[in-house]
Amino acid sequence: MSCLLYSVIPVGLALLVCGAQAFFLPNTTSLEKLLSKYQQAEPHSHSRVRRAIPWSDRQEILMLHNKLRGQVYPPSSNMEYMTWDEELERSAAAWAQECLWEHGPASLLVSIGQNLAVHWGRYRSPGFHVQSWYDEVKDYTYPYPHECNPWCPERCSGAMCTHYTQMVWATTNKVGCAVHTCRSMNVWGDIWENAVYLVCNYSPKGNWIGEAPYKHGRPCSECPPSYGGGCRNNLCYREEPYSQKPEVDEMNEVEPPPAPEVQPRVVRPSKPKKTPTINFMTQVVRCDTKMKDTCKGSTCNSKYKPSSSFTVSKVKEKGVDCHTTVAQLCPFEKPATHCPRVQCPARCGEEPSYWAPVFGTNIYADTSSICKAAVHAGVISDENGGYADVMPVDKKKSYVGSLRNGVQSER
C-alpha cells in the first residue's frame, strides 16, 4: 500500500489518498470480522449514542456521491447506487479521532477504500471536500475496453486522480464518513490548530490497478442481477422496504420518553387581544386606521412625521425554492427597490450548505439562499416555511457567520 500526497490549497485544505498495490479482495465474512470491533453494543433504555457526523452532513455526502456517480462521462452501464453504512462510519470516526494525516488503520486498508481531507480556518462543508475529490476528473482519461489488453492504462495528467476513481468505482456501493476537529494536527510538517478532519471509508474498495473504474455503456444496462432491473438517475438501484428516518437530535440518537398523561384543564374565556403593530416593512392596521394616526417606520416618510398623502400599490408575491438567491431573483440596483415577497417552502434549513449556503448574520450576501437565510434570521420557521420580505442593499466588505435556529451561516 502506498500513500500519495495531493496538493495544499492556500486557505488550508489538504487531500490524501492511498492506492492499492495488490489484487487481494477479502470476502464479505472477512470484512465483517475486521469491522466488528467498531460495532457498538445495544444502548440501554434512554441512553444517548454519539454520532460521528451530523445527519445533515451525512445526507449531503451521500446525495452528492450519488449525484456525481450518476453523471460520469463516458456514461457507465454498471454504476451502483451508494448507501450509507454505519460500521464504515464508526471505523472512520475511530481513525479520525487519531488525528493522523495518513491512511489507516493498516488492518482495514486491505479491505476498504479511503479518502481523506482536512482544512482549517473558514468553514467548509463536507460537500466541498467531496466535490474537490470529484474535480480530479479534469485530469483523468477514461480507458476504453480496446485500450485494456489485458490491463487498463493509468492516465492521470495531474497530481492525483484516485480520489475521483474511488468515488466513481462502480462496484463500491457503501460509504461511511466521520468529521472530527483536531486541536493540533501535523499536516506535512506543519502544525494545524483546530483542524477539521474528514475521513470517508468505502466498501467494496476500488482503485484496483489495471482496471477501469466502471464499464462504459448505456446507464443501468449491465446492473448486477440483485438489483432486479431497478434504475434511478443512471444508477443501479434496489428498492428498499423502508427508509431510515433521521434522529430527533442532529448529532444523537435519543429514545423518546414515554408520553406524559394529559390532564384535563378548564378553559376560561380570555380577553380579546389587540392586533399588534409591526414597525417593519409592513404594518397591521384596522379598516378605520388613518395614515396620520399611526404612520411611522420605514413604510412612511423619514423622522416619523405624518404625511399629508399616500399611495397604495400591489405587493408582488413569488414562490421560490430553497436554493433561490437574491442575485437570481432581484439583483441590487440603485436606487434600491423591494424584491417580490417570497413564499418559502418548509425544511429549507435542512438543505446542505453546498447547494443552499448562507453568508452573514442579519445582513446576508446576495449569493445566500433566501429561504435558508430567513430561517437563520428567525423570520420564518423551518418546519412550516412562510412569507419573507427582501430588501437588496449594497454589499458589505465582510460578513459574520453564526449558528442560529439550527442553521450555520458562513462568513
mmCIF file of C-alpha atoms in Angstrom:
data_model
loop_
_atom_site.group_PDB
_atom_site.id
_atom_site.type_symbol
_atom_site.label_atom_id
_atom_site.label_comp_id
_atom_site.label_asym_id
_atom_site.label_seq_id
_atom_site.Cartn_x
_atom_site.Cartn_y
_atom_site.Cartn_z
ATOM 1 C CA MET A 1 0.000 0.000 0.000
ATOM 2 C CA SER A 2 1.459 3.348 -0.966
ATOM 3 C CA CYS A 3 0.113 6.728 0.103
ATOM 4 C CA LEU A 4 0.477 9.663 -2.250
ATOM 5 C CA LEU A 5 0.315 13.333 -1.351
ATOM 6 C CA TYR A 6 -2.068 15.701 -3.032
ATOM 7 C CA SER A 7 -1.910 19.500 -3.244
ATOM 8 C CA VAL A 8 -2.219 22.039 -0.439
ATOM 9 C CA ILE A 9 -4.605 24.907 -1.109
ATOM 10 C CA PRO A 10 -3.586 28.239 0.499
ATOM 11 C CA VAL A 11 -6.789 28.597 2.547
ATOM 12 C CA GLY A 12 -5.854 25.487 4.496
ATOM 13 C CA LEU A 13 -7.020 22.411 2.633
ATOM 14 C CA ALA A 14 -5.281 19.119 2.002
ATOM 15 C CA LEU A 15 -6.248 15.813 0.442
ATOM 16 C CA LEU A 16 -4.634 12.398 0.704
ATOM 17 C CA VAL A 17 -5.344 9.023 -0.856
ATOM 18 C CA CYS A 18 -3.843 5.539 -0.907
ATOM 19 C CA GLY A 19 -3.665 3.364 -3.993
ATOM 20 C CA ALA A 20 -3.898 -0.431 -3.891
ATOM 21 C CA GLN A 21 -0.760 -2.315 -4.907
ATOM 22 C CA ALA A 22 -2.173 -5.844 -4.837
ATOM 23 C CA PHE A 23 -5.143 -7.862 -6.006
ATOM 24 C CA PHE A 24 -6.292 -9.199 -2.643
ATOM 25 C CA LEU A 25 -10.065 -8.910 -2.233
ATOM 26 C CA PRO A 26 -11.421 -10.290 1.052
ATOM 27 C CA ASN A 27 -14.840 -11.874 1.133
ATOM 28 C CA THR A 28 -17.782 -10.393 2.995
ATOM 29 C CA THR A 29 -17.210 -12.523 6.091
ATOM 30 C CA SER A 30 -13.622 -11.302 6.439
ATOM 31 C CA LEU A 31 -14.687 -7.666 6.136
ATOM 32 C CA GLU A 32 -17.408 -8.130 8.746
ATOM 33 C CA LYS A 33 -14.837 -9.555 11.172
ATOM 34 C CA LEU A 34 -12.496 -6.612 10.582
ATOM 35 C CA LEU A 35 -15.283 -4.095 11.173
ATOM 36 C CA SER A 36 -16.835 -5.952 14.108
ATOM 37 C CA LYS A 37 -14.592 -4.253 16.670
ATOM 38 C CA TYR A 38 -16.121 -0.903 15.725
ATOM 39 C CA GLN A 39 -19.643 -2.118 16.428
ATOM 40 C CA GLN A 40 -21.347 -0.711 19.487
ATOM 41 C CA ALA A 41 -23.408 -2.675 21.938
ATOM 42 C CA GLU A 42 -27.134 -2.118 22.061
ATOM 43 C CA PRO A 43 -27.757 1.048 24.077
ATOM 44 C CA HIS A 44 -29.673 0.801 27.321
ATOM 45 C CA SER A 45 -33.044 2.415 27.690
ATOM 46 C CA HIS A 46 -32.966 6.215 27.465
ATOM 47 C CA SER A 47 -29.233 6.250 26.620
ATOM 48 C CA ARG A 48 -27.662 8.606 24.086
ATOM 49 C CA VAL A 49 -25.370 7.374 21.303
ATOM 50 C CA ARG A 50 -22.970 9.987 19.958
ATOM 51 C CA ARG A 51 -22.958 10.169 16.167
ATOM 52 C CA ALA A 52 -19.710 10.621 14.264
ATOM 53 C CA ILE A 53 -21.286 13.088 11.847
ATOM 54 C CA PRO A 54 -24.424 15.283 11.842
ATOM 55 C CA TRP A 55 -27.390 13.939 9.918
ATOM 56 C CA SER A 56 -27.371 16.916 7.521
ATOM 57 C CA ASP A 57 -23.687 16.354 6.657
ATOM 58 C CA ARG A 58 -24.326 12.653 6.193
ATOM 59 C CA GLN A 59 -27.160 13.379 3.767
ATOM 60 C CA GLU A 60 -25.059 15.948 1.920
ATOM 61 C CA ILE A 61 -22.187 13.494 1.432
ATOM 62 C CA LEU A 62 -24.438 10.660 0.283
ATOM 63 C CA MET A 63 -26.575 12.791 -2.042
ATOM 64 C CA LEU A 64 -23.522 14.348 -3.672
ATOM 65 C CA HIS A 65 -21.806 10.987 -4.175
ATOM 66 C CA ASN A 66 -24.842 9.549 -5.954
ATOM 67 C CA LYS A 67 -25.435 12.705 -7.969
ATOM 68 C CA LEU A 68 -21.850 12.747 -9.250
ATOM 69 C CA ARG A 69 -21.732 8.980 -9.830
ATOM 70 C CA GLY A 70 -24.833 9.258 -11.998
ATOM 71 C CA GLN A 71 -23.336 11.894 -14.300
ATOM 72 C CA VAL A 72 -19.943 10.358 -15.147
ATOM 73 C CA TYR A 73 -18.684 10.661 -18.709
ATOM 74 C CA PRO A 74 -18.449 8.484 -20.635
ATOM 75 C CA PRO A 75 -21.657 7.059 -19.120
ATOM 76 C CA SER A 76 -21.490 3.918 -17.008
ATOM 77 C CA SER A 77 -23.536 0.783 -17.624
ATOM 78 C CA ASN A 78 -22.972 -0.760 -14.173
ATOM 79 C CA MET A 79 -22.698 2.143 -11.689
ATOM 80 C CA GLU A 80 -24.369 1.119 -8.417
ATOM 81 C CA TYR A 81 -26.369 3.359 -6.106
ATOM 82 C CA MET A 82 -24.386 4.143 -2.955
ATOM 83 C CA THR A 83 -25.845 3.741 0.545
ATOM 84 C CA TRP A 84 -24.650 4.778 3.992
ATOM 85 C CA ASP A 85 -23.007 2.134 6.169
ATOM 86 C CA GLU A 86 -22.995 2.543 9.955
ATOM 87 C CA GLU A 87 -19.955 0.315 10.512
ATOM 88 C CA LEU A 88 -17.902 2.215 7.951
ATOM 89 C CA GLU A 89 -18.957 5.424 9.710
ATOM 90 C CA ARG A 90 -17.780 4.101 13.078
ATOM 91 C CA SER A 91 -14.463 2.885 11.676
ATOM 92 C CA ALA A 92 -13.975 6.295 10.015
ATOM 93 C CA ALA A 93 -14.722 8.008 13.333
ATOM 94 C CA ALA A 94 -12.193 5.841 15.169
ATOM 95 C CA TRP A 95 -9.478 6.785 12.689
ATOM 96 C CA ALA A 96 -10.424 10.483 12.550
ATOM 97 C CA GLN A 97 -10.014 10.712 16.320
ATOM 98 C CA GLU A 98 -6.380 9.625 15.951
ATOM 99 C CA CYS A 99 -5.703 12.957 14.156
ATOM 100 C CA LEU A 100 -3.018 11.368 11.978
ATOM 101 C CA TRP A 101 -2.585 12.739 8.456
ATOM 102 C CA GLU A 102 -2.172 9.320 6.892
ATOM 103 C CA HIS A 103 -4.372 6.413 5.877
ATOM 104 C CA GLY A 104 -5.296 3.765 8.384
ATOM 105 C CA PRO A 105 -5.607 1.613 10.262
ATOM 106 C CA ALA A 106 -3.428 -0.750 8.256
ATOM 107 C CA SER A 107 -5.582 -3.763 9.166
ATOM 108 C CA LEU A 108 -8.579 -2.208 7.386
ATOM 109 C CA LEU A 109 -6.893 -0.756 4.313
ATOM 110 C CA VAL A 110 -6.653 -4.170 2.638
ATOM 111 C CA SER A 111 -10.453 -4.364 2.708
ATOM 112 C CA ILE A 112 -11.778 -0.824 2.310
ATOM 113 C CA GLY A 113 -11.118 2.283 0.233
ATOM 114 C CA GLN A 114 -10.463 5.576 1.989
ATOM 115 C CA ASN A 115 -10.430 9.263 1.064
ATOM 116 C CA LEU A 116 -9.140 11.929 3.459
ATOM 117 C CA ALA A 117 -9.384 15.709 3.604
ATOM 118 C CA VAL A 118 -8.505 18.334 6.203
ATOM 119 C CA HIS A 119 -8.918 22.087 6.476
ATOM 120 C CA TRP A 120 -8.658 24.896 8.987
ATOM 121 C CA GLY A 121 -9.942 28.463 9.174
ATOM 122 C CA ARG A 122 -13.022 29.262 7.144
ATOM 123 C CA TYR A 123 -15.944 26.858 7.435
ATOM 124 C CA ARG A 124 -16.085 24.219 4.715
ATOM 125 C CA SER A 125 -18.955 21.777 4.427
ATOM 126 C CA PRO A 126 -18.167 18.087 3.776
ATOM 127 C CA GLY A 127 -19.692 18.563 0.328
ATOM 128 C CA PHE A 128 -16.887 20.999 -0.501
ATOM 129 C CA HIS A 129 -14.315 18.246 0.007
ATOM 130 C CA VAL A 130 -16.376 15.622 -1.822
ATOM 131 C CA GLN A 131 -16.625 17.959 -4.806
ATOM 132 C CA SER A 132 -12.849 18.547 -4.625
ATOM 133 C CA TRP A 133 -12.282 14.800 -4.847
ATOM 134 C CA TYR A 134 -14.558 14.529 -7.861
ATOM 135 C CA ASP A 135 -12.976 17.531 -9.587
ATOM 136 C CA GLU A 136 -9.870 15.427 -10.226
ATOM 137 C CA VAL A 137 -11.869 14.170 -13.222
ATOM 138 C CA LYS A 138 -10.408 17.069 -15.224
ATOM 139 C CA ASP A 139 -7.024 15.299 -15.109
ATOM 140 C CA TYR A 140 -8.350 11.774 -15.704
ATOM 141 C CA THR A 141 -8.722 9.989 -19.053
ATOM 142 C CA TYR A 142 -11.086 7.026 -19.072
ATOM 143 C CA PRO A 143 -9.558 3.797 -20.501
ATOM 144 C CA TYR A 144 -11.907 2.313 -23.115
ATOM 145 C CA PRO A 145 -12.138 -1.507 -23.459
ATOM 146 C CA HIS A 146 -9.971 -1.655 -26.596
ATOM 147 C CA GLU A 147 -7.152 0.021 -24.623
ATOM 148 C CA CYS A 148 -7.182 -2.641 -21.899
ATOM 149 C CA ASN A 149 -5.070 -5.547 -23.170
ATOM 150 C CA PRO A 150 -5.467 -7.105 -20.689
ATOM 151 C CA TRP A 151 -4.717 -4.362 -18.136
ATOM 152 C CA CYS A 152 -6.054 -0.848 -18.492
ATOM 153 C CA PRO A 153 -3.517 2.013 -18.627
ATOM 154 C CA GLU A 154 -3.417 4.599 -15.841
ATOM 155 C CA ARG A 155 -3.967 8.043 -17.322
ATOM 156 C CA CYS A 156 -3.827 10.893 -14.860
ATOM 157 C CA SER A 157 -2.251 14.150 -16.003
ATOM 158 C CA GLY A 158 -2.500 15.783 -12.567
ATOM 159 C CA ALA A 159 -1.008 15.148 -9.156
ATOM 160 C CA MET A 160 -3.737 12.691 -8.183
ATOM 161 C CA CYS A 161 -6.879 11.103 -9.667
ATOM 162 C CA THR A 162 -7.540 8.285 -7.212
ATOM 163 C CA HIS A 163 -9.939 10.309 -5.043
ATOM 164 C CA TYR A 164 -12.134 10.602 -8.139
ATOM 165 C CA THR A 165 -11.784 6.972 -9.231
ATOM 166 C CA GLN A 166 -12.663 5.691 -5.740
ATOM 167 C CA MET A 167 -15.773 7.874 -5.713
ATOM 168 C CA VAL A 168 -16.960 6.543 -9.095
ATOM 169 C CA TRP A 169 -15.838 2.929 -8.717
ATOM 170 C CA ALA A 170 -18.945 1.145 -9.977
ATOM 171 C CA THR A 171 -18.994 -1.761 -7.513
ATOM 172 C CA THR A 172 -18.354 0.438 -4.460
ATOM 173 C CA ASN A 173 -21.865 0.758 -3.061
ATOM 174 C CA LYS A 174 -21.312 1.653 0.604
ATOM 175 C CA VAL A 175 -19.790 4.711 2.244
ATOM 176 C CA GLY A 176 -19.396 5.873 5.826
ATOM 177 C CA CYS A 177 -17.713 9.111 6.893
ATOM 178 C CA ALA A 178 -16.807 10.999 10.039
ATOM 179 C CA VAL A 179 -15.759 14.555 10.848
ATOM 180 C CA HIS A 180 -13.501 15.323 13.806
ATOM 181 C CA THR A 181 -11.896 18.570 14.982
ATOM 182 C CA CYS A 182 -8.263 18.002 15.972
ATOM 183 C CA ARG A 183 -6.795 20.537 18.385
ATOM 184 C CA SER A 184 -3.347 20.051 16.882
ATOM 185 C CA MET A 185 -2.564 18.079 13.726
ATOM 186 C CA ASN A 186 0.698 17.585 11.848
ATOM 187 C CA VAL A 187 -0.051 18.072 8.146
ATOM 188 C CA TRP A 188 3.078 17.533 6.057
ATOM 189 C CA GLY A 189 5.325 19.013 8.732
ATOM 190 C CA ASP A 190 3.109 21.995 9.608
ATOM 191 C CA ILE A 191 1.055 22.075 12.801
ATOM 192 C CA TRP A 192 -2.575 22.975 12.133
ATOM 193 C CA GLU A 193 -4.630 24.017 15.143
ATOM 194 C CA ASN A 194 -8.338 23.182 15.244
ATOM 195 C CA ALA A 195 -8.022 21.212 12.018
ATOM 196 C CA VAL A 196 -11.312 19.775 10.728
ATOM 197 C CA TYR A 197 -10.572 16.222 9.598
ATOM 198 C CA LEU A 198 -12.870 14.328 7.187
ATOM 199 C CA VAL A 199 -12.466 10.557 6.761
ATOM 200 C CA CYS A 200 -14.601 8.587 4.276
ATOM 201 C CA ASN A 201 -14.401 4.789 4.117
ATOM 202 C CA TYR A 202 -15.714 2.824 1.125
ATOM 203 C CA SER A 203 -16.732 -0.791 0.555
ATOM 204 C CA PRO A 204 -16.121 -2.786 -1.523
ATOM 205 C CA LYS A 205 -12.867 -0.960 -2.149
ATOM 206 C CA GLY A 206 -11.916 0.393 -5.552
ATOM 207 C CA ASN A 207 -8.766 1.662 -7.268
ATOM 208 C CA TRP A 208 -7.576 -1.761 -8.389
ATOM 209 C CA ILE A 209 -4.518 -1.387 -10.610
ATOM 210 C CA GLY A 210 -5.119 -2.316 -14.227
ATOM 211 C CA GLU A 211 -8.909 -1.974 -14.037
ATOM 212 C CA ALA A 212 -11.265 0.750 -15.246
ATOM 213 C CA PRO A 213 -13.457 2.302 -12.534
ATOM 214 C CA TYR A 214 -16.651 1.297 -14.371
ATOM 215 C CA LYS A 215 -17.962 -0.243 -17.589
ATOM 216 C CA HIS A 216 -18.835 2.102 -20.423
ATOM 217 C CA GLY A 217 -22.311 1.788 -21.919
ATOM 218 C CA ARG A 218 -25.977 2.701 -21.643
ATOM 219 C CA PRO A 219 -26.822 3.525 -17.995
ATOM 220 C CA CYS A 220 -28.139 0.553 -15.991
ATOM 221 C CA SER A 221 -27.741 -1.845 -18.938
ATOM 222 C CA GLU A 222 -25.280 -4.099 -17.047
ATOM 223 C CA CYS A 223 -26.508 -3.920 -13.459
ATOM 224 C CA PRO A 224 -25.948 -6.952 -11.194
ATOM 225 C CA PRO A 225 -28.995 -9.289 -11.076
ATOM 226 C CA SER A 226 -29.524 -8.478 -7.381
ATOM 227 C CA TYR A 227 -30.884 -5.058 -8.380
ATOM 228 C CA GLY A 228 -33.794 -6.664 -10.224
ATOM 229 C CA GLY A 229 -33.581 -4.248 -13.136
ATOM 230 C CA GLY A 230 -34.040 -1.178 -10.914
ATOM 231 C CA CYS A 231 -32.543 2.101 -12.120
ATOM 232 C CA ARG A 232 -32.562 5.592 -10.599
ATOM 233 C CA ASN A 233 -30.729 8.614 -12.001
ATOM 234 C CA ASN A 234 -28.463 6.398 -14.135
ATOM 235 C CA LEU A 235 -27.576 4.209 -11.126
ATOM 236 C CA CYS A 236 -28.405 0.556 -10.463
ATOM 237 C CA TYR A 237 -30.991 0.871 -7.705
ATOM 238 C CA ARG A 238 -32.675 -1.605 -5.383
ATOM 239 C CA GLU A 239 -35.998 -0.670 -3.814
ATOM 240 C CA GLU A 240 -35.789 -0.888 -0.032
ATOM 241 C CA PRO A 241 -38.763 -2.000 2.088
ATOM 242 C CA TYR A 242 -38.437 1.102 4.247
ATOM 243 C CA SER A 243 -36.351 4.237 4.547
ATOM 244 C CA GLN A 244 -34.490 5.167 7.709
ATOM 245 C CA LYS A 245 -35.711 8.321 9.397
ATOM 246 C CA PRO A 246 -33.330 10.927 10.805
ATOM 247 C CA GLU A 247 -32.684 11.169 14.502
ATOM 248 C CA VAL A 248 -34.565 13.679 16.616
ATOM 249 C CA ASP A 249 -31.300 15.325 17.609
ATOM 250 C CA GLU A 250 -28.944 16.018 14.706
ATOM 251 C CA MET A 251 -25.923 14.568 16.494
ATOM 252 C CA ASN A 252 -27.575 11.967 18.743
ATOM 253 C CA GLU A 253 -29.995 9.097 18.683
ATOM 254 C CA VAL A 254 -32.429 9.550 21.539
ATOM 255 C CA GLU A 255 -35.029 7.078 22.671
ATOM 256 C CA PRO A 256 -38.228 9.102 23.036
ATOM 257 C CA PRO A 257 -39.532 9.331 26.611
ATOM 258 C CA PRO A 258 -42.986 7.936 27.400
ATOM 259 C CA ALA A 259 -45.794 10.300 26.517
ATOM 260 C CA PRO A 260 -46.996 12.240 29.579
ATOM 261 C CA GLU A 261 -50.572 11.860 30.707
ATOM 262 C CA VAL A 262 -52.795 14.653 29.516
ATOM 263 C CA GLN A 263 -54.504 16.332 32.455
ATOM 264 C CA PRO A 264 -57.934 17.840 31.861
ATOM 265 C CA ARG A 265 -57.958 21.583 32.198
ATOM 266 C CA VAL A 266 -60.655 24.165 32.497
ATOM 267 C CA VAL A 267 -60.828 26.564 29.581
ATOM 268 C CA ARG A 268 -61.653 30.074 30.730
ATOM 269 C CA PRO A 269 -62.722 32.798 28.338
ATOM 270 C CA SER A 270 -59.890 35.180 27.582
ATOM 271 C CA LYS A 271 -59.993 38.834 26.783
ATOM 272 C CA PRO A 272 -59.617 39.703 23.109
ATOM 273 C CA LYS A 273 -56.083 40.770 22.307
ATOM 274 C CA LYS A 274 -55.271 43.908 20.410
ATOM 275 C CA THR A 275 -53.783 43.482 16.974
ATOM 276 C CA PRO A 276 -50.056 44.287 17.267
ATOM 277 C CA THR A 277 -48.443 46.950 15.151
ATOM 278 C CA ILE A 278 -45.275 45.797 13.353
ATOM 279 C CA ASN A 279 -42.758 48.536 12.648
ATOM 280 C CA PHE A 280 -41.008 46.944 9.697
ATOM 281 C CA MET A 281 -41.767 46.909 6.002
ATOM 282 C CA THR A 282 -45.466 46.336 6.725
ATOM 283 C CA GLN A 283 -47.885 47.360 9.463
ATOM 284 C CA VAL A 284 -51.049 45.653 10.650
ATOM 285 C CA VAL A 285 -53.920 48.151 10.742
ATOM 286 C CA ARG A 286 -57.704 48.220 11.130
ATOM 287 C CA CYS A 287 -60.166 49.278 8.489
ATOM 288 C CA ASP A 288 -60.643 52.705 10.107
ATOM 289 C CA THR A 289 -56.924 53.442 10.602
ATOM 290 C CA LYS A 290 -55.722 56.729 9.139
ATOM 291 C CA MET A 291 -52.186 57.300 7.982
ATOM 292 C CA LYS A 292 -51.664 60.396 10.101
ATOM 293 C CA ASP A 293 -52.607 58.435 13.237
ATOM 294 C CA THR A 294 -50.105 55.576 13.072
ATOM 295 C CA CYS A 295 -47.667 56.284 10.257
ATOM 296 C CA LYS A 296 -44.132 55.599 11.368
ATOM 297 C CA GLY A 297 -41.162 53.448 10.498
ATOM 298 C CA SER A 298 -39.717 52.528 7.132
ATOM 299 C CA THR A 299 -43.138 52.272 5.474
ATOM 300 C CA CYS A 300 -43.677 56.033 5.804
ATOM 301 C CA ASN A 301 -41.557 59.118 5.311
ATOM 302 C CA SER A 302 -38.485 59.790 7.463
ATOM 303 C CA LYS A 303 -38.317 61.018 11.064
ATOM 304 C CA TYR A 304 -41.758 59.538 11.856
ATOM 305 C CA LYS A 305 -43.574 62.680 10.624
ATOM 306 C CA PRO A 306 -47.133 62.092 9.409
ATOM 307 C CA SER A 307 -47.578 62.538 5.697
ATOM 308 C CA SER A 308 -50.300 64.599 4.050
ATOM 309 C CA SER A 309 -50.913 61.972 1.350
ATOM 310 C CA PHE A 310 -50.007 58.452 0.330
ATOM 311 C CA THR A 311 -50.382 55.895 -2.452
ATOM 312 C CA VAL A 312 -51.287 52.221 -2.382
ATOM 313 C CA SER A 313 -49.550 49.648 -4.549
ATOM 314 C CA LYS A 314 -49.904 45.927 -5.048
ATOM 315 C CA VAL A 315 -47.268 43.704 -3.453
ATOM 316 C CA LYS A 316 -45.885 41.096 -5.809
ATOM 317 C CA GLU A 317 -45.565 37.583 -4.440
ATOM 318 C CA LYS A 318 -43.354 34.848 -5.823
ATOM 319 C CA GLY A 319 -42.939 31.231 -4.811
ATOM 320 C CA VAL A 320 -39.281 30.204 -4.608
ATOM 321 C CA ASP A 321 -37.355 27.071 -3.725
ATOM 322 C CA CYS A 322 -34.715 26.588 -1.050
ATOM 323 C CA HIS A 323 -31.870 27.388 -3.457
ATOM 324 C CA THR A 324 -33.092 30.755 -4.821
ATOM 325 C CA THR A 325 -30.811 33.730 -4.099
ATOM 326 C CA VAL A 326 -31.340 37.491 -4.256
ATOM 327 C CA ALA A 327 -28.722 37.650 -7.007
ATOM 328 C CA GLN A 328 -31.045 35.468 -9.092
ATOM 329 C CA LEU A 329 -34.380 36.971 -8.034
ATOM 330 C CA CYS A 330 -33.734 40.727 -7.957
ATOM 331 C CA PRO A 331 -30.095 41.894 -8.172
ATOM 332 C CA PHE A 332 -29.160 45.072 -6.300
ATOM 333 C CA GLU A 333 -29.532 48.290 -8.272
ATOM 334 C CA LYS A 334 -29.506 51.962 -7.380
ATOM 335 C CA PRO A 335 -31.932 53.288 -6.322
ATOM 336 C CA ALA A 336 -32.723 50.160 -4.287
ATOM 337 C CA THR A 337 -36.151 48.593 -4.750
ATOM 338 C CA HIS A 338 -38.020 45.864 -2.926
ATOM 339 C CA CYS A 339 -37.897 42.312 -4.202
ATOM 340 C CA PRO A 340 -41.191 40.456 -4.621
ATOM 341 C CA ARG A 341 -42.483 38.979 -1.395
ATOM 342 C CA VAL A 342 -41.248 35.385 -1.432
ATOM 343 C CA GLN A 343 -43.078 32.304 -0.237
ATOM 344 C CA CYS A 344 -40.609 29.757 1.111
ATOM 345 C CA PRO A 345 -41.259 26.028 1.392
ATOM 346 C CA ALA A 346 -40.706 24.099 4.605
ATOM 347 C CA ARG A 347 -37.436 22.404 5.615
ATOM 348 C CA CYS A 348 -35.054 24.756 3.809
ATOM 349 C CA GLY A 349 -32.862 24.811 6.915
ATOM 350 C CA GLU A 350 -32.057 21.144 6.307
ATOM 351 C CA GLU A 351 -30.698 21.750 2.810
ATOM 352 C CA PRO A 352 -26.940 21.030 2.530
ATOM 353 C CA SER A 353 -24.819 24.169 2.561
ATOM 354 C CA TYR A 354 -23.230 23.060 -0.701
ATOM 355 C CA TRP A 355 -26.494 23.815 -2.560
ATOM 356 C CA ALA A 356 -28.063 26.357 -0.207
ATOM 357 C CA PRO A 357 -25.321 28.403 1.501
ATOM 358 C CA VAL A 358 -25.901 31.298 3.892
ATOM 359 C CA PHE A 359 -23.294 34.044 4.278
ATOM 360 C CA GLY A 360 -23.701 36.605 7.060
ATOM 361 C CA THR A 361 -25.852 37.443 10.067
ATOM 362 C CA ASN A 362 -28.808 39.881 9.891
ATOM 363 C CA ILE A 363 -27.351 41.235 6.644
ATOM 364 C CA TYR A 364 -26.613 38.492 4.127
ATOM 365 C CA ALA A 365 -24.619 38.213 0.908
ATOM 366 C CA ASP A 366 -26.842 38.116 -2.184
ATOM 367 C CA THR A 367 -25.450 34.670 -3.042
ATOM 368 C CA SER A 368 -27.157 33.245 0.056
ATOM 369 C CA SER A 369 -30.270 31.100 -0.075
ATOM 370 C CA ILE A 370 -33.157 33.486 0.666
ATOM 371 C CA CYS A 371 -35.293 30.924 2.470
ATOM 372 C CA LYS A 372 -32.456 29.390 4.485
ATOM 373 C CA ALA A 373 -31.334 32.901 5.490
ATOM 374 C CA ALA A 374 -34.925 33.631 6.564
ATOM 375 C CA VAL A 375 -34.814 30.569 8.834
ATOM 376 C CA HIS A 376 -31.420 31.690 10.182
ATOM 377 C CA ALA A 377 -32.810 35.172 10.922
ATOM 378 C CA GLY A 378 -35.936 33.758 12.587
ATOM 379 C CA VAL A 379 -38.283 35.389 10.071
ATOM 380 C CA ILE A 380 -39.882 32.034 9.198
ATOM 381 C CA SER A 381 -39.883 28.642 10.885
ATOM 382 C CA ASP A 382 -38.048 25.785 9.251
ATOM 383 C CA GLU A 383 -40.928 23.424 9.955
ATOM 384 C CA ASN A 384 -43.611 25.432 8.157
ATOM 385 C CA GLY A 385 -41.831 27.872 5.828
ATOM 386 C CA GLY A 386 -43.719 31.087 5.111
ATOM 387 C CA TYR A 387 -43.514 34.548 3.586
ATOM 388 C CA ALA A 388 -40.499 36.859 3.769
ATOM 389 C CA ASP A 389 -39.809 40.383 2.514
ATOM 390 C CA VAL A 390 -36.388 41.036 0.993
ATOM 391 C CA MET A 391 -34.722 44.416 0.512
ATOM 392 C CA PRO A 392 -31.471 44.406 -1.518
ATOM 393 C CA VAL A 393 -28.749 46.604 -0.030
ATOM 394 C CA ASP A 394 -25.216 47.441 -1.086
ATOM 395 C CA LYS A 395 -22.629 44.745 -0.422
ATOM 396 C CA LYS A 396 -20.519 44.684 2.741
ATOM 397 C CA LYS A 397 -16.765 44.222 2.926
ATOM 398 C CA SER A 398 -17.196 41.231 5.232
ATOM 399 C CA TYR A 399 -19.918 39.085 6.744
ATOM 400 C CA VAL A 400 -20.245 37.465 10.159
ATOM 401 C CA GLY A 401 -21.012 33.761 10.444
ATOM 402 C CA SER A 402 -23.163 32.381 13.264
ATOM 403 C CA LEU A 403 -25.340 29.458 14.306
ATOM 404 C CA ARG A 404 -28.998 30.439 14.668
ATOM 405 C CA ASN A 405 -32.207 28.431 14.614
ATOM 406 C CA GLY A 406 -30.327 25.315 13.560
ATOM 407 C CA VAL A 407 -28.654 26.990 10.551
ATOM 408 C CA GLN A 408 -24.901 27.640 10.402
ATOM 409 C CA SER A 409 -24.067 30.703 8.309
ATOM 410 C CA GLU A 410 -20.637 31.302 6.819
ATOM 411 C CA ARG A 411 -18.509 34.417 6.802
#
